[in-house]
XYZ file of C-alpha atoms in Angstrom:
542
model
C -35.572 -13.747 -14.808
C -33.723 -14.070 -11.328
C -33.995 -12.035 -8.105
C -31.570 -10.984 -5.604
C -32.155 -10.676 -1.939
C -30.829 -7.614 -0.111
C -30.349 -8.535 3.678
C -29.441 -5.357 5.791
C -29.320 -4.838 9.539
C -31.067 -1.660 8.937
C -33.317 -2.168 6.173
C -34.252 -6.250 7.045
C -34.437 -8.206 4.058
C -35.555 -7.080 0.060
C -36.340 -8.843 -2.867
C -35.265 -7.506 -6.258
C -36.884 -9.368 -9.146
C -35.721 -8.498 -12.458
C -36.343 -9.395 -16.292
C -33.433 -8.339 -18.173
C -29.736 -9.265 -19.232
C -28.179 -7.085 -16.799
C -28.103 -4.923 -13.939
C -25.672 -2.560 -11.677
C -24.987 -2.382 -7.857
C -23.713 0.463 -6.587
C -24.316 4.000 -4.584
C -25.835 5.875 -7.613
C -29.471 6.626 -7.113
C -29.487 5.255 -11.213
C -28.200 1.959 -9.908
C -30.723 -1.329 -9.826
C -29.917 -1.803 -6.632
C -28.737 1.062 -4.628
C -26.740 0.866 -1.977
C -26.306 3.930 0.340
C -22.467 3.399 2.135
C -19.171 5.165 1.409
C -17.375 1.536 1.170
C -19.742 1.168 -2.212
C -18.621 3.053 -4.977
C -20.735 4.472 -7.518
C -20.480 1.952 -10.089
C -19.340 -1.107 -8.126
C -20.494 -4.234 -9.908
C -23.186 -5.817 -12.538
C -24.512 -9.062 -12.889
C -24.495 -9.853 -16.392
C -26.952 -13.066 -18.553
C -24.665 -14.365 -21.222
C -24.601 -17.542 -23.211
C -27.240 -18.932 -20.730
C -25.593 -18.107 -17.436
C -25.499 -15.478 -14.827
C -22.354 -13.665 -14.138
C -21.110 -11.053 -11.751
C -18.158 -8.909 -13.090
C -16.530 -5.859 -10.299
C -16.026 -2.809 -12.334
C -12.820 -1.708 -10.669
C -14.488 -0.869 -7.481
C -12.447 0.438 -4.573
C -13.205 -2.269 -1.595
C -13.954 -5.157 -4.132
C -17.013 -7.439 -4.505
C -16.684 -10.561 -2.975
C -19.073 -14.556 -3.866
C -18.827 -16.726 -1.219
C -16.332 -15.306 0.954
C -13.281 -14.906 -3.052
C -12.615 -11.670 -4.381
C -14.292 -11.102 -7.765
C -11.297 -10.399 -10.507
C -12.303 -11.844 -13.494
C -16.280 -12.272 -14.314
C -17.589 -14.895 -12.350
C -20.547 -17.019 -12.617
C -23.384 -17.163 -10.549
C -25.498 -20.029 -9.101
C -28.316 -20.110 -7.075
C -27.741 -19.231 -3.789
C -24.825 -17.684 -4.050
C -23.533 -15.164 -1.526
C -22.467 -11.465 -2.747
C -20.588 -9.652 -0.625
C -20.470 -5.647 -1.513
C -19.232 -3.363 0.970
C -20.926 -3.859 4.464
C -24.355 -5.296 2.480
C -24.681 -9.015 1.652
C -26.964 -10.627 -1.105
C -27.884 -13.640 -2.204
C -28.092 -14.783 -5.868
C -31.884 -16.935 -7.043
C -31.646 -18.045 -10.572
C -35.285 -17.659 -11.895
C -38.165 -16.110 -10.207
C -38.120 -15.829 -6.569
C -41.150 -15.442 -4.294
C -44.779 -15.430 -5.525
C -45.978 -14.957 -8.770
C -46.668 -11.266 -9.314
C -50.576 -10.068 -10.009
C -51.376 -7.597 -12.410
C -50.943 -3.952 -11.500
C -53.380 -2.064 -9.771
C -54.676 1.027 -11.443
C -53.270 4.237 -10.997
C -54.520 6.235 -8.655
C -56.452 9.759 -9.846
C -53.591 12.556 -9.853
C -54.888 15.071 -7.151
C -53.926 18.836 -7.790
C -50.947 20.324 -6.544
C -52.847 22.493 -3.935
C -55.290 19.808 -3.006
C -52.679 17.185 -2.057
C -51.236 20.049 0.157
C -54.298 20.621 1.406
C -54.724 17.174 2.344
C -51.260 16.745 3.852
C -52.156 19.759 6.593
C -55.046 17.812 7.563
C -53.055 14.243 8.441
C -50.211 16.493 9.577
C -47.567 15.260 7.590
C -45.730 17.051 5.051
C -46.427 15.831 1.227
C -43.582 13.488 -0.063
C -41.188 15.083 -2.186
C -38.750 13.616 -4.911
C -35.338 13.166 -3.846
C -33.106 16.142 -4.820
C -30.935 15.275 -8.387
C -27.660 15.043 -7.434
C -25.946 16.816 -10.417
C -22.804 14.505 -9.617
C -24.460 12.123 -10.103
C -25.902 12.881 -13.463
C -22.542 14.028 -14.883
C -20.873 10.939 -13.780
C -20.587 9.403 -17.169
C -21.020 5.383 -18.204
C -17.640 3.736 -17.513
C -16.345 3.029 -21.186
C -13.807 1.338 -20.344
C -15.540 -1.834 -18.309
C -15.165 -3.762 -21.453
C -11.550 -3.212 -22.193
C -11.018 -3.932 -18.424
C -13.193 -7.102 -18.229
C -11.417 -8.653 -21.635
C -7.666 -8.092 -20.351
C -9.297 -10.031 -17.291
C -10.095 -12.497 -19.013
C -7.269 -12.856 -21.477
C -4.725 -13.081 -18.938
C -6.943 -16.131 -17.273
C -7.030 -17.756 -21.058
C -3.231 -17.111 -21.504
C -2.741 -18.951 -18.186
C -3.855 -22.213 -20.102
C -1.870 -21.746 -22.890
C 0.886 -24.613 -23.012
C 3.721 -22.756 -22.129
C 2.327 -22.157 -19.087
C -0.012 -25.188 -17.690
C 2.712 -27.453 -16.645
C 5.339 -24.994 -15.560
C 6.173 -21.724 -12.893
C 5.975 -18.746 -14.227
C 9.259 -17.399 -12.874
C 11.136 -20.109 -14.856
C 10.457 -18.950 -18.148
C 12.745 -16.822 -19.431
C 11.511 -13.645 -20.404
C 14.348 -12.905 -23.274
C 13.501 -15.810 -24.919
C 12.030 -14.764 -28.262
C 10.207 -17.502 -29.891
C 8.687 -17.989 -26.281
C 7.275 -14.674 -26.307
C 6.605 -15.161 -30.258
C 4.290 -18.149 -29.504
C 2.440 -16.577 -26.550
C 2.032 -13.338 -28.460
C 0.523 -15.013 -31.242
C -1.657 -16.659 -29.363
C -3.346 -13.713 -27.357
C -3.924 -11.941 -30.487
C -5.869 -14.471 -31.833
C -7.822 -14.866 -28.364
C -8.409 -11.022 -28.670
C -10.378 -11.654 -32.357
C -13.146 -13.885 -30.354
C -16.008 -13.147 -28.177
C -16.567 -9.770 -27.017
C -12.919 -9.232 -27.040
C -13.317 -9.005 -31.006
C -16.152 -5.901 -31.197
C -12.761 -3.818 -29.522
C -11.107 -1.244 -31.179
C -7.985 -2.278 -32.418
C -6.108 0.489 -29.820
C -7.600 -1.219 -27.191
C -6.589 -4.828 -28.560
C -2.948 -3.952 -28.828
C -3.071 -2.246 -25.565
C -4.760 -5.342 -23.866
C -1.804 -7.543 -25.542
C 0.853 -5.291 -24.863
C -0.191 -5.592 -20.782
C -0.992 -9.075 -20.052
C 2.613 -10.048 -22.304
C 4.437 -7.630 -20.032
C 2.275 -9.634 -17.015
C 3.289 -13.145 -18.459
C 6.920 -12.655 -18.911
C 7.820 -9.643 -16.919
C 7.263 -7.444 -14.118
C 3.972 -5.978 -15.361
C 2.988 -2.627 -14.720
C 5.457 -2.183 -12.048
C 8.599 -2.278 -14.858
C 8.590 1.389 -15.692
C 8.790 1.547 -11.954
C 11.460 -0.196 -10.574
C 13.094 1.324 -13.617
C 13.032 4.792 -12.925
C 15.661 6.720 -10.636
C 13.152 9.246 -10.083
C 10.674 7.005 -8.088
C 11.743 5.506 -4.833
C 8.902 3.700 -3.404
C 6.105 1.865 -5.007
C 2.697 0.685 -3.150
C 0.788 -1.628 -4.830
C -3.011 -1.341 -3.044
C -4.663 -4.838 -4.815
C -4.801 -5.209 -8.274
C -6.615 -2.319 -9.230
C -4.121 0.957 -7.863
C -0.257 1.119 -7.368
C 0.815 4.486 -6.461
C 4.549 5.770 -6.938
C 6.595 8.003 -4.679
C 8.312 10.425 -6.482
C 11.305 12.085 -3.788
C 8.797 11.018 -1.224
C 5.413 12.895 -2.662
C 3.251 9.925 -3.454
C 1.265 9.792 -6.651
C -1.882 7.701 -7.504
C -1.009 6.411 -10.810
C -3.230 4.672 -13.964
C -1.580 1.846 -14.383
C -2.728 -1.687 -12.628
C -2.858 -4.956 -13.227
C -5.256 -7.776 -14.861
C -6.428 -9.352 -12.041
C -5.252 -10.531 -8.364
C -3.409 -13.471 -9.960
C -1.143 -11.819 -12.113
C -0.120 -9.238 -9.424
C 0.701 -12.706 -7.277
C 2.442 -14.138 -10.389
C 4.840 -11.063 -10.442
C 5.463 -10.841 -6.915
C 6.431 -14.592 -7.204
C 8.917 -13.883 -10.298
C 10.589 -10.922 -7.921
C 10.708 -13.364 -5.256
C 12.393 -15.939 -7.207
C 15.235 -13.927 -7.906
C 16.691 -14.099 -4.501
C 15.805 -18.024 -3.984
C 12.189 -17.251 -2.775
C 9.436 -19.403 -4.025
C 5.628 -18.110 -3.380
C 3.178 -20.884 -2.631
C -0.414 -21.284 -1.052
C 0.804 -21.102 2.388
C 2.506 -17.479 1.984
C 0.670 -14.689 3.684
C 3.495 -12.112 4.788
C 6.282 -11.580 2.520
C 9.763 -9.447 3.257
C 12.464 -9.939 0.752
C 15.584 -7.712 -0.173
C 16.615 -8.525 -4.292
C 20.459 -8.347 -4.834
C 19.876 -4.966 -7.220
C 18.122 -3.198 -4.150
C 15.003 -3.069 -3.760
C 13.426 -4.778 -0.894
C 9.765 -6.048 -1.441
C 7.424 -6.324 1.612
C 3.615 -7.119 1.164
C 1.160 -9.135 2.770
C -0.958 -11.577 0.461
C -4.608 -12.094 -0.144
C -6.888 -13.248 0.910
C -5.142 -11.489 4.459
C -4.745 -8.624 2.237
C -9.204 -8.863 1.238
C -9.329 -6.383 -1.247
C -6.089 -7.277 -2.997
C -2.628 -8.501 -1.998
C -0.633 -5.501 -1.217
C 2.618 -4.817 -1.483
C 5.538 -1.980 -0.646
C 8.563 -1.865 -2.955
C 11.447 0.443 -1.792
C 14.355 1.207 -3.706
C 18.094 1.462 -3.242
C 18.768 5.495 -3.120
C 20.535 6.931 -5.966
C 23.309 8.445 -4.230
C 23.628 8.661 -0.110
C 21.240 11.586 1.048
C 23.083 13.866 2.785
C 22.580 16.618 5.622
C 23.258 19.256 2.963
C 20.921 17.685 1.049
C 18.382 17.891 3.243
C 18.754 21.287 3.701
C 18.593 22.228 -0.283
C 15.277 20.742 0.103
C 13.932 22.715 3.136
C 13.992 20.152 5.906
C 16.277 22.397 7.769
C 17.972 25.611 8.111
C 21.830 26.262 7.774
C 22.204 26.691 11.779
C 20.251 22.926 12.149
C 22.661 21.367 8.953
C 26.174 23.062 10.511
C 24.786 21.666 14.125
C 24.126 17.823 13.145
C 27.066 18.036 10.879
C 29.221 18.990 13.906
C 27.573 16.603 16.673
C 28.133 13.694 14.149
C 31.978 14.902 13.891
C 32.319 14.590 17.840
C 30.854 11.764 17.962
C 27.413 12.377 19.433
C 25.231 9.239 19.949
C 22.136 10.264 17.748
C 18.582 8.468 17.754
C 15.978 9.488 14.915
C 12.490 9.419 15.760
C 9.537 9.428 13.132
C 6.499 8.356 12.159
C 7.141 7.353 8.369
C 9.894 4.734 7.709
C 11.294 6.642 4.602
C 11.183 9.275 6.364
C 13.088 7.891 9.435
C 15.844 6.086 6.841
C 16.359 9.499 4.733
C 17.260 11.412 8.003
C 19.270 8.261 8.977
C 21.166 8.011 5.876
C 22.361 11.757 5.756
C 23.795 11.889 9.362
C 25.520 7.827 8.393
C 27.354 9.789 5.334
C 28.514 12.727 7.918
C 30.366 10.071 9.863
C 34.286 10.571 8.438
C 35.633 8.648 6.079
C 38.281 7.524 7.945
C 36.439 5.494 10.312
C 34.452 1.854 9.462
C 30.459 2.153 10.119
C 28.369 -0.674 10.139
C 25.141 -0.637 8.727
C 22.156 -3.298 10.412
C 19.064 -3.753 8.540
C 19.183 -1.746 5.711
C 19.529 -4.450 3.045
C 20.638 -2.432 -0.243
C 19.091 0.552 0.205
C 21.560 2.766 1.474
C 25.146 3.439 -0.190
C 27.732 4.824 2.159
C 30.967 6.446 0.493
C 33.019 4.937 2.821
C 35.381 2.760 0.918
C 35.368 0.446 4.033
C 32.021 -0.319 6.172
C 29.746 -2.749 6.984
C 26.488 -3.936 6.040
C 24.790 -6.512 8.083
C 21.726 -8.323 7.648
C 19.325 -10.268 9.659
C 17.417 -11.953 7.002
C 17.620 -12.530 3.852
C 13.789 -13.534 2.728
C 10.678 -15.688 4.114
C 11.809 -18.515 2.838
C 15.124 -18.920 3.540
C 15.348 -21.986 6.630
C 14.976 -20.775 9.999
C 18.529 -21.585 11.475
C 20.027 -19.720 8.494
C 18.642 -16.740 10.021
C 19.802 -14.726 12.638
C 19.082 -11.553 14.752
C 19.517 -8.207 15.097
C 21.690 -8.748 18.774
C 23.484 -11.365 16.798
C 24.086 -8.942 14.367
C 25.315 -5.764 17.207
C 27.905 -8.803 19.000
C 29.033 -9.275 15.348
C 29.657 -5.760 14.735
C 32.384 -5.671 17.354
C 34.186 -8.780 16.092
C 34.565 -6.971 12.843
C 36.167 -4.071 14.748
C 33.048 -1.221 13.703
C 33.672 1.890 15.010
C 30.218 3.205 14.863
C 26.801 0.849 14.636
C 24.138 2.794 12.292
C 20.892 1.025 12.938
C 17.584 1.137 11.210
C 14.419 0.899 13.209
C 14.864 -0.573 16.327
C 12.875 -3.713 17.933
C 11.948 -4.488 21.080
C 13.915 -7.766 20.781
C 17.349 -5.617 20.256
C 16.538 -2.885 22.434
C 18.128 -3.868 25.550
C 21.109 -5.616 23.426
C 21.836 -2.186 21.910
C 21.872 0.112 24.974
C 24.387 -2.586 26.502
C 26.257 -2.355 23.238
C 26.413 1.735 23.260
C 27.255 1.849 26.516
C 30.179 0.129 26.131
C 31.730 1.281 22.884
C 30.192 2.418 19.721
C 30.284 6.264 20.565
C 28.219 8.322 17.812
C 26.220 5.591 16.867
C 23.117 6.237 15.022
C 19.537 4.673 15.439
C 16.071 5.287 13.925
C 12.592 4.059 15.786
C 9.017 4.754 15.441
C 7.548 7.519 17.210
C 5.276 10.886 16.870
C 7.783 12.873 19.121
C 10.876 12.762 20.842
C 9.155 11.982 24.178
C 6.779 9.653 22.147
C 9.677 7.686 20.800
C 12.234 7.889 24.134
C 9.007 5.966 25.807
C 8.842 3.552 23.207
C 12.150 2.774 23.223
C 12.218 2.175 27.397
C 9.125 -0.296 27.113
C 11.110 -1.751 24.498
C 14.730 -2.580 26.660
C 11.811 -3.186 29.525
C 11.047 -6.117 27.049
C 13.182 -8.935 28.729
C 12.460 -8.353 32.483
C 14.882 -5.232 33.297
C 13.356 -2.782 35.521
C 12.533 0.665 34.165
C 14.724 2.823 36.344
C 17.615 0.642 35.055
C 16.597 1.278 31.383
C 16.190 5.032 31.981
C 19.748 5.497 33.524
C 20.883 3.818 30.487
C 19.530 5.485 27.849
C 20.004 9.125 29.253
C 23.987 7.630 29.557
C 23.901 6.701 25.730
C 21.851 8.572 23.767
C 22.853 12.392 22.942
C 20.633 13.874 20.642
C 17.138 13.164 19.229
C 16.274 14.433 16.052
C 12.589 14.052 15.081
C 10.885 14.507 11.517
C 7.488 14.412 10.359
C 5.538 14.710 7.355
C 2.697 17.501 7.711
C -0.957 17.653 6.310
C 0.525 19.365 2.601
C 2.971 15.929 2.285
C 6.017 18.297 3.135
C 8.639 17.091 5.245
C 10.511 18.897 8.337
C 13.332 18.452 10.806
C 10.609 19.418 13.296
C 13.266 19.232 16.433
C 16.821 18.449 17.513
C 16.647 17.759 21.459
C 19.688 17.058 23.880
C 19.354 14.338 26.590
C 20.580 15.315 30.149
C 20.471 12.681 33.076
C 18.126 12.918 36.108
C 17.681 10.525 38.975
C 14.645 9.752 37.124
C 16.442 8.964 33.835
C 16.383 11.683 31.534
C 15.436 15.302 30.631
C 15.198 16.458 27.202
C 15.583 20.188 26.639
C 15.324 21.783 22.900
C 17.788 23.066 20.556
C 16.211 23.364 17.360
C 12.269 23.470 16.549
C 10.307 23.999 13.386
C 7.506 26.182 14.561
C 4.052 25.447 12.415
C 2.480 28.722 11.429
C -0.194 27.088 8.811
C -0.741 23.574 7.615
C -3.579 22.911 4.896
C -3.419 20.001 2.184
C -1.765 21.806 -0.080
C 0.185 24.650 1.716
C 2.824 24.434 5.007
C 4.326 28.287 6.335
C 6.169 28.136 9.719
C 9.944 28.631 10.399
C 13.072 26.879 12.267
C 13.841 28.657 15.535
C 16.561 28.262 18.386
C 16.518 28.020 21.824
């Protein structure tokens, strides 16, 4: 027997004894313990009895059960007076019966009539108490089947960490083409997969369990179909448990995850490794670009609590272009000719957006407008932009966490360096405050149809943000108006409505003021209907 105690700011503190092997937490009203919050899920964990101990096993729940303060991703075993942590509720764990001994049950009281307890209820002046309405969601929602098959790749991935070839050694230095290396370990997780509860599987589920935690040991996992396929250029990997794909920028939950938090770490460390990065304890926020690429950015657990999470973006295929962008609806033929020709005479365009692939798409097709003839440098965009121009630039400011601090330099290093190597145009991606200033100075005193992208929900929205960024250093604000209504051209905003469909949503010319700047509009997209799953408006001109 054991008990768990239920302490809740609304409902005080609860005792749940209980006298059997296991039991489930969650938000259905069929749970043993019930918890009513939408960070529970329906089926979040169970405490299991097995071979004489108490264990607590997550079943893929979407915010994660935590003991002690450590995510729960393999099953884990309880002692007395241990602390769960599920969604906003905490517990603690008492091996054995808790509180005092329980008497034996009163009798039942005499069942009254239907009518009678009515009647009775109109005399107290209360109304009877009523069952709580069956939720038929809740009834169709069927056992999870696939807990077990779950639970024993968990664990086999944990065992296969012990195995020889891996105890003394980093993962990343194996090499994953070796053949009697993958032989040996092969071998030896089928034979872990015949014991335990791993053994009652059926054999589809064995081979499927192998198949995973091999590609986990020795390669890239679940993401390697990913980072694989041309037709998916960004991956976001949400904790162990979900990585969704963008597909041409629509994002798609997929199936696929991984064992448990530690292989997702162990295959963010082997993609580290390949550009001289090494993972360790102290590593919290990682940003590396790999030499085929793809840069990886992610922030690790536990500062990541339900899972370290991580963004993988990918080189694109060919360099988007403005035509491009107008096969695909983001702008009318009017709005494509108009960029096309304001890149030509050398208009000094900033992109504003609130999504960063959306803000390096649009950045990308007015960078491959710029003629051939001249020498663009690129700043910040690691590998994931191919120009056609046989000669240009690409500059970098880091190269990954790791690399030592004085190797590293920034982005105004980066914009004085540009001149040296005789640029014609500077095409930078997302702007920072710490540049901001440097960049203005640099426009306004070559560079002409230069090309920058920043953060920002509107033109206005980003022109402000990018003033109280030049105002970082000390430089008074009239100053950095004058400056940027004497540099920049054009804005050119895009955003991604409610249906995940992208627009040009408006092309804006600066003029100066005494004040700074006005912005007056050229081009607008003008939003007629915009539901989840359906966007009508059109482009208009001014």
């Amino acid at each position: 027997m054991f008990s768990v105690i239920l302490e809740s700011d609304d409902l005080g503190s609860k005792v749940y004894d209980f006298d059997k092997d296991e039991i489930c937490i969650g938000r259905l009203s069929s749970s043993d313990i019930q918890l009513k919050s939408n960070n529970v899920s329906k089926q979040h964990s169970r405490i299991v009895f097995r071979e004489g101990k108490y264990f607590i096993i997550d079943r893929k729940s979407t915010n994660g059960t935590f003991v002690n303060g450590k995510r729960v991703t393999a099953p884990l075993s309880l002692k007395d007076g241990d602390k769960i942590y599920v969604g906003d509720f905490m517990m603690t764990f008492k091996a054995g019966q808790a509180g005092q001994k329980k008497g034996p049950k009163p009798p039942p009281l005499p069942e009254r009539p239907v009518d009678e307890a009515a009647d009775l209820a109109d005399k107290r002046g209360t109304v009877p108490p009523m069952k709580e309405p069956l939720d038929l969601a809740e009834l169709a929602e069927e056992e999870d089947t696939l807990a077990p098959v779950r639970e024993a790749r968990t664990m086999a991935y944990l065992a296969a960490l012990e195995f020889g070839e891996f105890r003394d050694t980093h993962m990343h230095d194996l090499d994953p083409e070796d053949e009697v290396l993958k032989s040996k370990v092969s071998e030896q997780l089928r034979a872990f997969l015949e014991q335990g509860e791993a053994a009652k599987l059926e054999p589809a589920d064995k081979n499927q369990i192998h198949d995973a935690v091999l590609a986990e040991l020795l390669g890239f996992g679940a993401l390697e179909k990913y980072l694989f396929d041309e037709d998916v250029d960004e991956v976001y990997v949400n904790g162990p448990e979900r990585i969704v794909a963008s597909h041409h920028g629509v994002k798609e939950v997929t199936e696929d995850s991984f064992s448990c938090e530690e292989a997702l770490v162990n295959v963010a460390s082997r993609l580290a490794a390949s550009t001289g990065v090494e993972l360790d304890a102290e590593s919290s926020v990682i940003d590396f670009s790999l030499p085929h690429g793809l840069n990886v950015a992610g922030v690790l657990f536990p500062h990541s609590p339900y899972g370290s999470a991580l963004r993988i973006s990918k080189r694109l295929r060919a360099p988007e272009t403005i035509s491009g962008l107008q096969e695909d609806g983001l702008l009318n033929d009017d709005m494509a000719i108009y960029l096309m020709q304001a890149v030509e005479a050398k208009k000094t365009v900033a992109v504003i957006g609130a999504t960063a692939r959306d803000r390096l798409d649009l950045l990308a097709a007015l960078a491959a407008a710029i003629p051939e003839r001249e020498r663009p440098a690129l700043v910040n965009f690691g590998a994931t932009v191919l120009l056609p121009h046989e000669d240009h630039l690409v500059l970098e400011n880091a190269a990954g966490e790791a690399i030592e601090s004085e190797l590293q330099v920034c982005t105004s290093d980066l914009l004085r360096a540009a001149s040296r190597l005789s640029a014609d145009r500077i095409v930078l991606r997302d702007l920072r405050e710490d540049a901001a200033l440097d960049l203005l100075y640099a426009l306004n005193s070559g560079f002409e149809g230069s090309l920058f992208s920043l953060f920002g929900h509107s033109a206005a929205d980003g022109l402000e943000r990018l003033s109280m960024m030049a105002q970082y250093h000390g430089t008074s604000e009239l100053m950095v108006r004058k400056l940027i209504s004497a540099t920049v051209d054009l804005v050119v905003c895009i955003n991604r409505y409610r249906s995940n469909q992208r627009r040009v949503s408006g092309i804006l010319e600066l003029t100066s003021t005494e004040q700074g700047w006005q912005i007056a509009p050229v081009f607008a997209y003008d939003v007629q209907s915009d539901t989840p799953t359906e966007l009508l408006g059109g482009f208009q001109r001014f």
